[in-house]
């Protein structure tokens, strides 16, 4: 199955999921769209994010012949998953369900936390996804406005981000959680700061790996996996913003597969 896996995010955050997909499925072609021209999604109304998500996903299917879509963005998953699954002619893998499943598996105390964008937390998607696991846990969900902006600037450490993290994470610390889900794909880039603030007794859970496992099992189930052949896997990265910045920061964040970025033009 030579067609690529299509992935998207508002910007650089989905590269955490792309890294996991590339590592776990090295034979797969990947096309990634980072909507940096319209980021951030987290502070936008759900309807608007839904429109962006549908536009990008359709572009991945129609322009790039994607065989499956990985929604590498919690905000877009929270706003648009149902519509994406209803409309698209290919399987759609999201980050919210795999993340929630990993979170409830990780906790021992039954007190868990999730942090995400304002849009994700306000949507209640994690409350529903955690409830759907059937596990009796107590969930503290809080928004962390500002984190994404630090990552998009390439500033993933230092005093400023540490001070912000101390302030934003106070409610999950007070809730005495033992597992914290990074419910925004940008946040793994701040994992060291977040871990430092939360302390050694809290396990951080990232949905990136879980999503890659979910993508592998879904593609396998549908007979869509690409078997490694002679031709090496191709990884393409597109951005609606500044492609020089996308290649530069994206290469630092993702690794050597991201050397060049191409321009993606939104219709709206
Ligand atoms: N990376 C995205 C997420 O997982 C959102 C970042 C943004 O606000 O644009 O929610």
PDB file of N, CA and C and ligand atoms in Angstrom, residues 9-11 13-14 39-43 72-76 95 117 120 148 183-186, ligand 1:
ATOM      1  N   UNK A   9      -1.503  19.307  11.877  1.00  0.00           N
ATOM      2  CA  UNK A   9      -1.584  20.026  13.150  1.00  0.00           C
ATOM      3  C   UNK A   9      -1.628  21.510  12.817  1.00  0.00           C
ATOM      4  N   UNK A  10      -1.864  22.327  13.848  1.00  0.00           N
ATOM      5  CA  UNK A  10      -1.834  23.778  13.629  1.00  0.00           C
ATOM      6  C   UNK A  10      -0.422  24.271  13.334  1.00  0.00           C
ATOM      7  N   UNK A  11       0.584  23.476  13.683  1.00  0.00           N
ATOM      8  CA  UNK A  11       1.951  23.948  13.467  1.00  0.00           C
ATOM      9  C   UNK A  11       2.955  22.840  13.699  1.00  0.00           C
ATOM     10  N   UNK A  13       3.490  21.124  16.614  1.00  0.00           N
ATOM     11  CA  UNK A  13       3.179  20.142  17.650  1.00  0.00           C
ATOM     12  C   UNK A  13       2.998  18.735  17.117  1.00  0.00           C
ATOM     13  N   UNK A  14       2.329  18.605  15.991  1.00  0.00           N
ATOM     14  CA  UNK A  14       2.071  17.278  15.428  1.00  0.00           C
ATOM     15  C   UNK A  14       3.335  16.550  15.022  1.00  0.00           C
ATOM     16  N   UNK A  39      -2.101  29.201  12.907  1.00  0.00           N
ATOM     17  CA  UNK A  39      -1.968  28.803  14.305  1.00  0.00           C
ATOM     18  C   UNK A  39      -2.128  30.065  15.177  1.00  0.00           C
ATOM     19  N   UNK A  40      -2.468  30.055  16.451  1.00  0.00           N
ATOM     20  CA  UNK A  40      -2.854  28.854  17.177  1.00  0.00           C
ATOM     21  C   UNK A  40      -4.328  28.502  16.969  1.00  0.00           C
ATOM     22  N   UNK A  41      -4.634  27.218  17.098  1.00  0.00           N
ATOM     23  CA  UNK A  41      -6.017  26.754  17.017  1.00  0.00           C
ATOM     24  C   UNK A  41      -6.702  26.863  18.380  1.00  0.00           C
ATOM     25  N   UNK A  42      -5.907  26.733  19.441  1.00  0.00           N
ATOM     26  CA  UNK A  42      -6.462  26.548  20.786  1.00  0.00           C
ATOM     27  C   UNK A  42      -7.363  27.656  21.275  1.00  0.00           C
ATOM     28  N   UNK A  43      -7.169  28.870  20.760  1.00  0.00           N
ATOM     29  CA  UNK A  43      -7.981  29.991  21.226  1.00  0.00           C
ATOM     30  C   UNK A  43      -9.102  30.330  20.247  1.00  0.00           C
ATOM     31  N   UNK A  72      -3.075  14.938  14.170  1.00  0.00           N
ATOM     32  CA  UNK A  72      -1.987  15.065  15.154  1.00  0.00           C
ATOM     33  C   UNK A  72      -2.143  16.343  15.975  1.00  0.00           C
ATOM     34  N   UNK A  73      -3.374  16.636  16.344  1.00  0.00           N
ATOM     35  CA  UNK A  73      -3.703  17.874  17.047  1.00  0.00           C
ATOM     36  C   UNK A  73      -4.922  17.606  17.922  1.00  0.00           C
ATOM     37  N   UNK A  74      -4.768  17.822  19.213  1.00  0.00           N
ATOM     38  CA  UNK A  74      -5.881  17.569  20.132  1.00  0.00           C
ATOM     39  C   UNK A  74      -7.037  18.534  19.903  1.00  0.00           C
ATOM     40  N   UNK A  75      -6.692  19.796  19.621  1.00  0.00           N
ATOM     41  CA  UNK A  75      -7.732  20.803  19.443  1.00  0.00           C
ATOM     42  C   UNK A  75      -8.598  20.460  18.232  1.00  0.00           C
ATOM     43  N   UNK A  76      -7.944  20.030  17.150  1.00  0.00           N
ATOM     44  CA  UNK A  76      -8.684  19.644  15.948  1.00  0.00           C
ATOM     45  C   UNK A  76      -9.456  18.348  16.167  1.00  0.00           C
ATOM     46  N   UNK A  95      -5.849  11.685  18.372  1.00  0.00           N
ATOM     47  CA  UNK A  95      -4.920  11.625  19.501  1.00  0.00           C
ATOM     48  C   UNK A  95      -5.626  11.518  20.847  1.00  0.00           C
ATOM     49  N   UNK A 117      -5.029  22.819  25.288  1.00  0.00           N
ATOM     50  CA  UNK A 117      -5.365  24.192  24.915  1.00  0.00           C
ATOM     51  C   UNK A 117      -6.745  24.547  25.488  1.00  0.00           C
ATOM     52  N   UNK A 120      -9.448  22.600  23.569  1.00  0.00           N
ATOM     53  CA  UNK A 120      -9.541  21.180  23.901  1.00  0.00           C
ATOM     54  C   UNK A 120     -10.210  20.992  25.259  1.00  0.00           C
ATOM     55  N   UNK A 148       1.889  26.737  23.872  1.00  0.00           N
ATOM     56  CA  UNK A 148       2.052  26.505  22.427  1.00  0.00           C
ATOM     57  C   UNK A 148       2.904  27.613  21.796  1.00  0.00           C
ATOM     58  N   UNK A 183      -2.082  16.749  26.799  1.00  0.00           N
ATOM     59  CA  UNK A 183      -3.202  16.701  25.860  1.00  0.00           C
ATOM     60  C   UNK A 183      -3.121  17.762  24.783  1.00  0.00           C
ATOM     61  N   UNK A 184      -1.918  18.088  24.400  1.00  0.00           N
ATOM     62  CA  UNK A 184      -1.672  18.983  23.264  1.00  0.00           C
ATOM     63  C   UNK A 184      -0.372  18.492  22.666  1.00  0.00           C
ATOM     64  N   UNK A 185      -0.348  18.332  21.351  1.00  0.00           N
ATOM     65  CA  UNK A 185       0.826  17.689  20.742  1.00  0.00           C
ATOM     66  C   UNK A 185       2.068  18.577  20.780  1.00  0.00           C
ATOM     67  N   UNK A 186       1.892  19.849  21.111  1.00  0.00           N
ATOM     68  CA  UNK A 186       3.072  20.700  21.297  1.00  0.00           C
ATOM     69  C   UNK A 186       3.792  20.415  22.628  1.00  0.00           C
TER      70      UNK A 186
HETATM   71  N1  LIG B   1      -1.000  21.123  18.854  1.00  0.00           N
HETATM   72  C1  LIG B   1      -2.352  21.448  19.001  1.00  0.00           C
HETATM   73  C2  LIG B   1      -3.055  20.523  19.961  1.00  0.00           C
HETATM   74  O1  LIG B   1      -2.651  19.400  20.115  1.00  0.00           O
HETATM   75  C3  LIG B   1      -2.834  22.849  19.195  1.00  0.00           C
HETATM   76  C4  LIG B   1      -1.960  24.004  19.282  1.00  0.00           C
HETATM   77  C5  LIG B   1      -2.681  25.311  18.956  1.00  0.00           C
HETATM   78  O2  LIG B   1      -3.267  25.932  19.841  1.00  0.00           O
HETATM   79  O3  LIG B   1      -2.638  25.671  17.799  1.00  0.00           O
HETATM   80  O4  LIG B   1      -4.033  20.881  20.548  1.00  0.00           O
END
